């Protein structure tokens, strides 16, 4: 049966019938999913998560947060509201200490490299002096 014939028989406009058919063929509209409740943190939970997360970097931190079911934004929010000024200063101090330790390690490596080059230079000079001492008759100077 055509849409126009059905419209005549039922008294419903063809446009309405076509729209209803299109709606029936389209997937149903799902109701909005309820938003997850905001996580309520206890002081102990905050302290534990922050302490554990502060020791991790990169992929380890990502894996830890996934295991705990914590998003990075949540962790930052907890850190921001859970830390006192002294805690922030301590965290800043710890960050500065880590930075200085990295710089010190880099400089120690450069110093060891320079010392190795100096030792090598002294060995080369010693070898050349021995060669000059062996050539007493001057034949090699021509």
mmCIF file of N, CA, C and O in Angstrom, residues 58-109:
data_model
loop_
_atom_site.group_PDB
_atom_site.id
_atom_site.type_symbol
_atom_site.label_atom_id
_atom_site.label_comp_id
_atom_site.label_asym_id
_atom_site.label_seq_id
_atom_site.Cartn_x
_atom_site.Cartn_y
_atom_site.Cartn_z
ATOM 1 N N UNK A 58 54.571 9.487 35.179
ATOM 2 C CA UNK A 58 54.255 8.931 33.861
ATOM 3 C C UNK A 58 53.275 7.789 33.875
ATOM 4 O O UNK A 58 52.187 7.883 34.427
ATOM 5 N N UNK A 59 53.690 6.685 33.254
ATOM 6 C CA UNK A 59 52.809 5.533 33.081
ATOM 7 C C UNK A 59 52.448 4.887 34.414
ATOM 8 O O UNK A 59 51.342 4.380 34.591
ATOM 9 N N UNK A 60 53.403 4.908 35.365
ATOM 10 C CA UNK A 60 53.111 4.338 36.682
ATOM 11 C C UNK A 60 51.976 5.106 37.353
ATOM 12 O O UNK A 60 51.078 4.506 37.948
ATOM 13 N N UNK A 61 52.006 6.431 37.248
ATOM 14 C CA UNK A 61 50.961 7.255 37.838
ATOM 15 C C UNK A 61 49.625 6.992 37.149
ATOM 16 O O UNK A 61 48.595 6.834 37.813
ATOM 17 N N UNK A 62 49.643 6.899 35.830
ATOM 18 C CA UNK A 62 48.417 6.624 35.085
ATOM 19 C C UNK A 62 47.821 5.287 35.494
ATOM 20 O O UNK A 62 46.618 5.185 35.737
ATOM 21 N N UNK A 63 48.654 4.258 35.598
ATOM 22 C CA UNK A 63 48.174 2.932 35.987
ATOM 23 C C UNK A 63 47.614 2.957 37.405
ATOM 24 O O UNK A 63 46.561 2.366 37.684
ATOM 25 N N UNK A 64 48.290 3.660 38.300
ATOM 26 C CA UNK A 64 47.820 3.758 39.686
ATOM 27 C C UNK A 64 46.452 4.440 39.750
ATOM 28 O O UNK A 64 45.541 3.964 40.436
ATOM 29 N N UNK A 65 46.306 5.542 39.023
ATOM 30 C CA UNK A 65 45.034 6.270 39.042
ATOM 31 C C UNK A 65 43.902 5.418 38.472
ATOM 32 O O UNK A 65 42.783 5.447 38.979
ATOM 33 N N UNK A 66 44.202 4.647 37.419
ATOM 34 C CA UNK A 66 43.174 3.762 36.859
ATOM 35 C C UNK A 66 42.785 2.685 37.860
ATOM 36 O O UNK A 66 41.608 2.372 38.013
ATOM 37 N N UNK A 67 43.783 2.103 38.546
ATOM 38 C CA UNK A 67 43.495 1.075 39.562
ATOM 39 C C UNK A 67 42.619 1.622 40.673
ATOM 40 O O UNK A 67 41.718 0.956 41.155
ATOM 41 N N UNK A 68 42.897 2.854 41.079
ATOM 42 C CA UNK A 68 42.151 3.465 42.170
ATOM 43 C C UNK A 68 40.823 4.056 41.713
ATOM 44 O O UNK A 68 39.998 4.445 42.530
ATOM 45 N N UNK A 69 40.642 4.167 40.401
ATOM 46 C CA UNK A 69 39.413 4.760 39.883
ATOM 47 C C UNK A 69 39.366 6.259 40.080
ATOM 48 O O UNK A 69 38.316 6.850 40.297
ATOM 49 N N UNK A 70 40.528 6.879 40.019
ATOM 50 C CA UNK A 70 40.640 8.322 40.241
ATOM 51 C C UNK A 70 41.085 8.975 38.946
ATOM 52 O O UNK A 70 42.004 8.498 38.294
ATOM 53 N N UNK A 71 40.416 10.049 38.578
ATOM 54 C CA UNK A 71 40.838 10.821 37.405
ATOM 55 C C UNK A 71 41.892 11.827 37.848
ATOM 56 O O UNK A 71 41.910 12.261 39.001
ATOM 57 N N UNK A 72 42.756 12.198 36.919
ATOM 58 C CA UNK A 72 43.827 13.135 37.240
ATOM 59 C C UNK A 72 43.262 14.459 37.746
ATOM 60 O O UNK A 72 43.790 15.052 38.682
ATOM 61 N N UNK A 73 42.160 14.897 37.156
ATOM 62 C CA UNK A 73 41.533 16.150 37.592
ATOM 63 C C UNK A 73 41.065 16.033 39.042
ATOM 64 O O UNK A 73 41.196 16.981 39.827
ATOM 65 N N UNK A 74 40.533 14.870 39.403
ATOM 66 C CA UNK A 74 40.106 14.656 40.791
ATOM 67 C C UNK A 74 41.303 14.719 41.728
ATOM 68 O O UNK A 74 41.229 15.316 42.799
ATOM 69 N N UNK A 75 42.405 14.083 41.304
ATOM 70 C CA UNK A 75 43.599 14.084 42.141
ATOM 71 C C UNK A 75 44.108 15.502 42.346
ATOM 72 O O UNK A 75 44.472 15.881 43.453
ATOM 73 N N UNK A 76 44.099 16.284 41.266
ATOM 74 C CA UNK A 76 44.540 17.680 41.393
ATOM 75 C C UNK A 76 43.619 18.470 42.318
ATOM 76 O O UNK A 76 44.073 19.275 43.121
ATOM 77 N N UNK A 77 42.314 18.222 42.186
ATOM 78 C CA UNK A 77 41.356 18.925 43.050
ATOM 79 C C UNK A 77 41.581 18.550 44.501
ATOM 80 O O UNK A 77 41.553 19.412 45.393
ATOM 81 N N UNK A 78 41.809 17.272 44.753
ATOM 82 C CA UNK A 78 42.065 16.819 46.117
ATOM 83 C C UNK A 78 43.353 17.442 46.631
ATOM 84 O O UNK A 78 43.427 17.902 47.760
ATOM 85 N N UNK A 79 44.362 17.476 45.768
ATOM 86 C CA UNK A 79 45.637 18.052 46.178
ATOM 87 C C UNK A 79 45.483 19.540 46.475
ATOM 88 O O UNK A 79 46.033 20.039 47.459
ATOM 89 N N UNK A 80 44.726 20.244 45.636
ATOM 90 C CA UNK A 80 44.551 21.682 45.837
ATOM 91 C C UNK A 80 43.794 22.000 47.120
ATOM 92 O O UNK A 80 44.157 22.902 47.857
ATOM 93 N N UNK A 81 42.734 21.247 47.383
ATOM 94 C CA UNK A 81 41.938 21.570 48.564
ATOM 95 C C UNK A 81 42.478 20.885 49.801
ATOM 96 O O UNK A 81 42.203 21.316 50.917
ATOM 97 N N UNK A 82 43.252 19.822 49.634
ATOM 98 C CA UNK A 82 43.713 19.062 50.780
ATOM 99 C C UNK A 82 45.050 19.502 51.329
ATOM 100 O O UNK A 82 45.443 19.088 52.411
ATOM 101 N N UNK A 83 45.780 20.316 50.615
ATOM 102 C CA UNK A 83 47.099 20.723 51.059
ATOM 103 C C UNK A 83 47.053 22.080 51.757
ATOM 104 O O UNK A 83 46.390 22.997 51.308
ATOM 105 N N UNK A 84 47.774 22.179 52.825
ATOM 106 C CA UNK A 84 47.906 23.463 53.503
ATOM 107 C C UNK A 84 49.036 24.231 52.838
ATOM 108 O O UNK A 84 49.760 23.703 51.989
ATOM 109 N N UNK A 85 49.228 25.447 53.247
ATOM 110 C CA UNK A 85 50.311 26.261 52.685
ATOM 111 C C UNK A 85 51.665 25.602 52.962
ATOM 112 O O UNK A 85 52.539 25.572 52.103
ATOM 113 N N UNK A 86 51.823 25.049 54.159
ATOM 114 C CA UNK A 86 53.076 24.377 54.507
ATOM 115 C C UNK A 86 53.294 23.154 53.619
ATOM 116 O O UNK A 86 54.416 22.887 53.193
ATOM 117 N N UNK A 87 52.209 22.414 53.340
ATOM 118 C CA UNK A 87 52.317 21.246 52.468
ATOM 119 C C UNK A 87 52.730 21.665 51.068
ATOM 120 O O UNK A 87 53.544 21.007 50.435
ATOM 121 N N UNK A 88 52.156 22.753 50.576
ATOM 122 C CA UNK A 88 52.513 23.225 49.238
ATOM 123 C C UNK A 88 53.969 23.667 49.203
ATOM 124 O O UNK A 88 54.680 23.406 48.241
ATOM 125 N N UNK A 89 54.405 24.345 50.273
ATOM 126 C CA UNK A 89 55.801 24.776 50.346
ATOM 127 C C UNK A 89 56.713 23.566 50.389
ATOM 128 O O UNK A 89 57.759 23.540 49.746
ATOM 129 N N UNK A 90 56.303 22.548 51.140
ATOM 130 C CA UNK A 90 57.091 21.316 51.224
ATOM 131 C C UNK A 90 57.159 20.638 49.867
ATOM 132 O O UNK A 90 58.217 20.167 49.455
ATOM 133 N N UNK A 91 56.035 20.577 49.158
ATOM 134 C CA UNK A 91 56.015 19.975 47.828
ATOM 135 C C UNK A 91 56.902 20.771 46.882
ATOM 136 O O UNK A 91 57.639 20.202 46.070
ATOM 137 N N UNK A 92 56.843 22.091 46.992
ATOM 138 C CA UNK A 92 57.674 22.946 46.159
ATOM 139 C C UNK A 92 59.152 22.728 46.487
ATOM 140 O O UNK A 92 59.995 22.655 45.592
ATOM 141 N N UNK A 93 59.452 22.597 47.762
ATOM 142 C CA UNK A 93 60.827 22.337 48.187
ATOM 143 C C UNK A 93 61.306 20.994 47.656
ATOM 144 O O UNK A 93 62.429 20.881 47.159
ATOM 145 N N UNK A 94 60.453 19.980 47.767
ATOM 146 C CA UNK A 94 60.825 18.654 47.258
ATOM 147 C C UNK A 94 61.069 18.686 45.760
ATOM 148 O O UNK A 94 61.997 18.052 45.260
ATOM 149 N N UNK A 95 60.251 19.428 45.047
ATOM 150 C CA UNK A 95 60.426 19.549 43.601
ATOM 151 C C UNK A 95 61.761 20.221 43.289
ATOM 152 O O UNK A 95 62.497 19.787 42.405
ATOM 153 N N UNK A 96 62.082 21.271 44.039
ATOM 154 C CA UNK A 96 63.348 21.991 43.845
ATOM 155 C C UNK A 96 64.528 21.080 44.167
ATOM 156 O O UNK A 96 65.539 21.083 43.455
ATOM 157 N N UNK A 97 64.397 20.264 45.220
ATOM 158 C CA UNK A 97 65.462 19.332 45.591
ATOM 159 C C UNK A 97 65.696 18.330 44.466
ATOM 160 O O UNK A 97 66.844 18.060 44.091
ATOM 161 N N UNK A 98 64.613 17.773 43.921
ATOM 162 C CA UNK A 98 64.752 16.817 42.810
ATOM 163 C C UNK A 98 65.426 17.472 41.611
ATOM 164 O O UNK A 98 66.282 16.877 40.953
ATOM 165 N N UNK A 99 65.055 18.720 41.329
ATOM 166 C CA UNK A 99 65.648 19.445 40.204
ATOM 167 C C UNK A 99 67.148 19.647 40.439
ATOM 168 O O UNK A 99 67.964 19.432 39.536
ATOM 169 N N UNK A 100 67.503 20.040 41.659
ATOM 170 C CA UNK A 100 68.911 20.258 41.977
ATOM 171 C C UNK A 100 69.701 18.950 41.949
ATOM 172 O O UNK A 100 70.863 18.935 41.517
ATOM 173 N N UNK A 101 69.079 17.856 42.389
ATOM 174 C CA UNK A 101 69.753 16.561 42.333
ATOM 175 C C UNK A 101 70.033 16.142 40.892
ATOM 176 O O UNK A 101 71.106 15.612 40.589
ATOM 177 N N UNK A 102 69.066 16.383 40.007
ATOM 178 C CA UNK A 102 69.284 16.069 38.592
ATOM 179 C C UNK A 102 70.424 16.913 38.019
ATOM 180 O O UNK A 102 71.275 16.418 37.284
ATOM 181 N N UNK A 103 70.437 18.203 38.374
ATOM 182 C CA UNK A 103 71.487 19.092 37.881
ATOM 183 C C UNK A 103 72.851 18.671 38.426
ATOM 184 O O UNK A 103 73.844 18.652 37.697
ATOM 185 N N UNK A 104 72.891 18.277 39.695
ATOM 186 C CA UNK A 104 74.136 17.821 40.302
ATOM 187 C C UNK A 104 74.644 16.554 39.621
ATOM 188 O O UNK A 104 75.837 16.436 39.320
ATOM 189 N N UNK A 105 73.748 15.627 39.342
ATOM 190 C CA UNK A 105 74.145 14.391 38.657
ATOM 191 C C UNK A 105 74.703 14.700 37.271
ATOM 192 O O UNK A 105 75.709 14.101 36.846
ATOM 193 N N UNK A 106 74.072 15.634 36.561
ATOM 194 C CA UNK A 106 74.548 16.023 35.239
ATOM 195 C C UNK A 106 75.947 16.636 35.324
ATOM 196 O O UNK A 106 76.836 16.315 34.539
ATOM 197 N N UNK A 107 76.151 17.497 36.317
ATOM 198 C CA UNK A 107 77.453 18.145 36.462
ATOM 199 C C UNK A 107 78.523 17.156 36.915
ATOM 200 O O UNK A 107 79.678 17.258 36.484
ATOM 201 N N UNK A 108 78.160 16.198 37.764
ATOM 202 C CA UNK A 108 79.123 15.175 38.174
ATOM 203 C C UNK A 108 79.557 14.337 36.977
ATOM 204 O O UNK A 108 80.735 13.994 36.841
ATOM 205 N N UNK A 109 78.619 14.040 36.100
ATOM 206 C CA UNK A 109 78.938 13.276 34.895
ATOM 207 C C UNK A 109 79.895 14.072 34.002
ATOM 208 O O UNK A 109 80.877 13.536 33.487
#
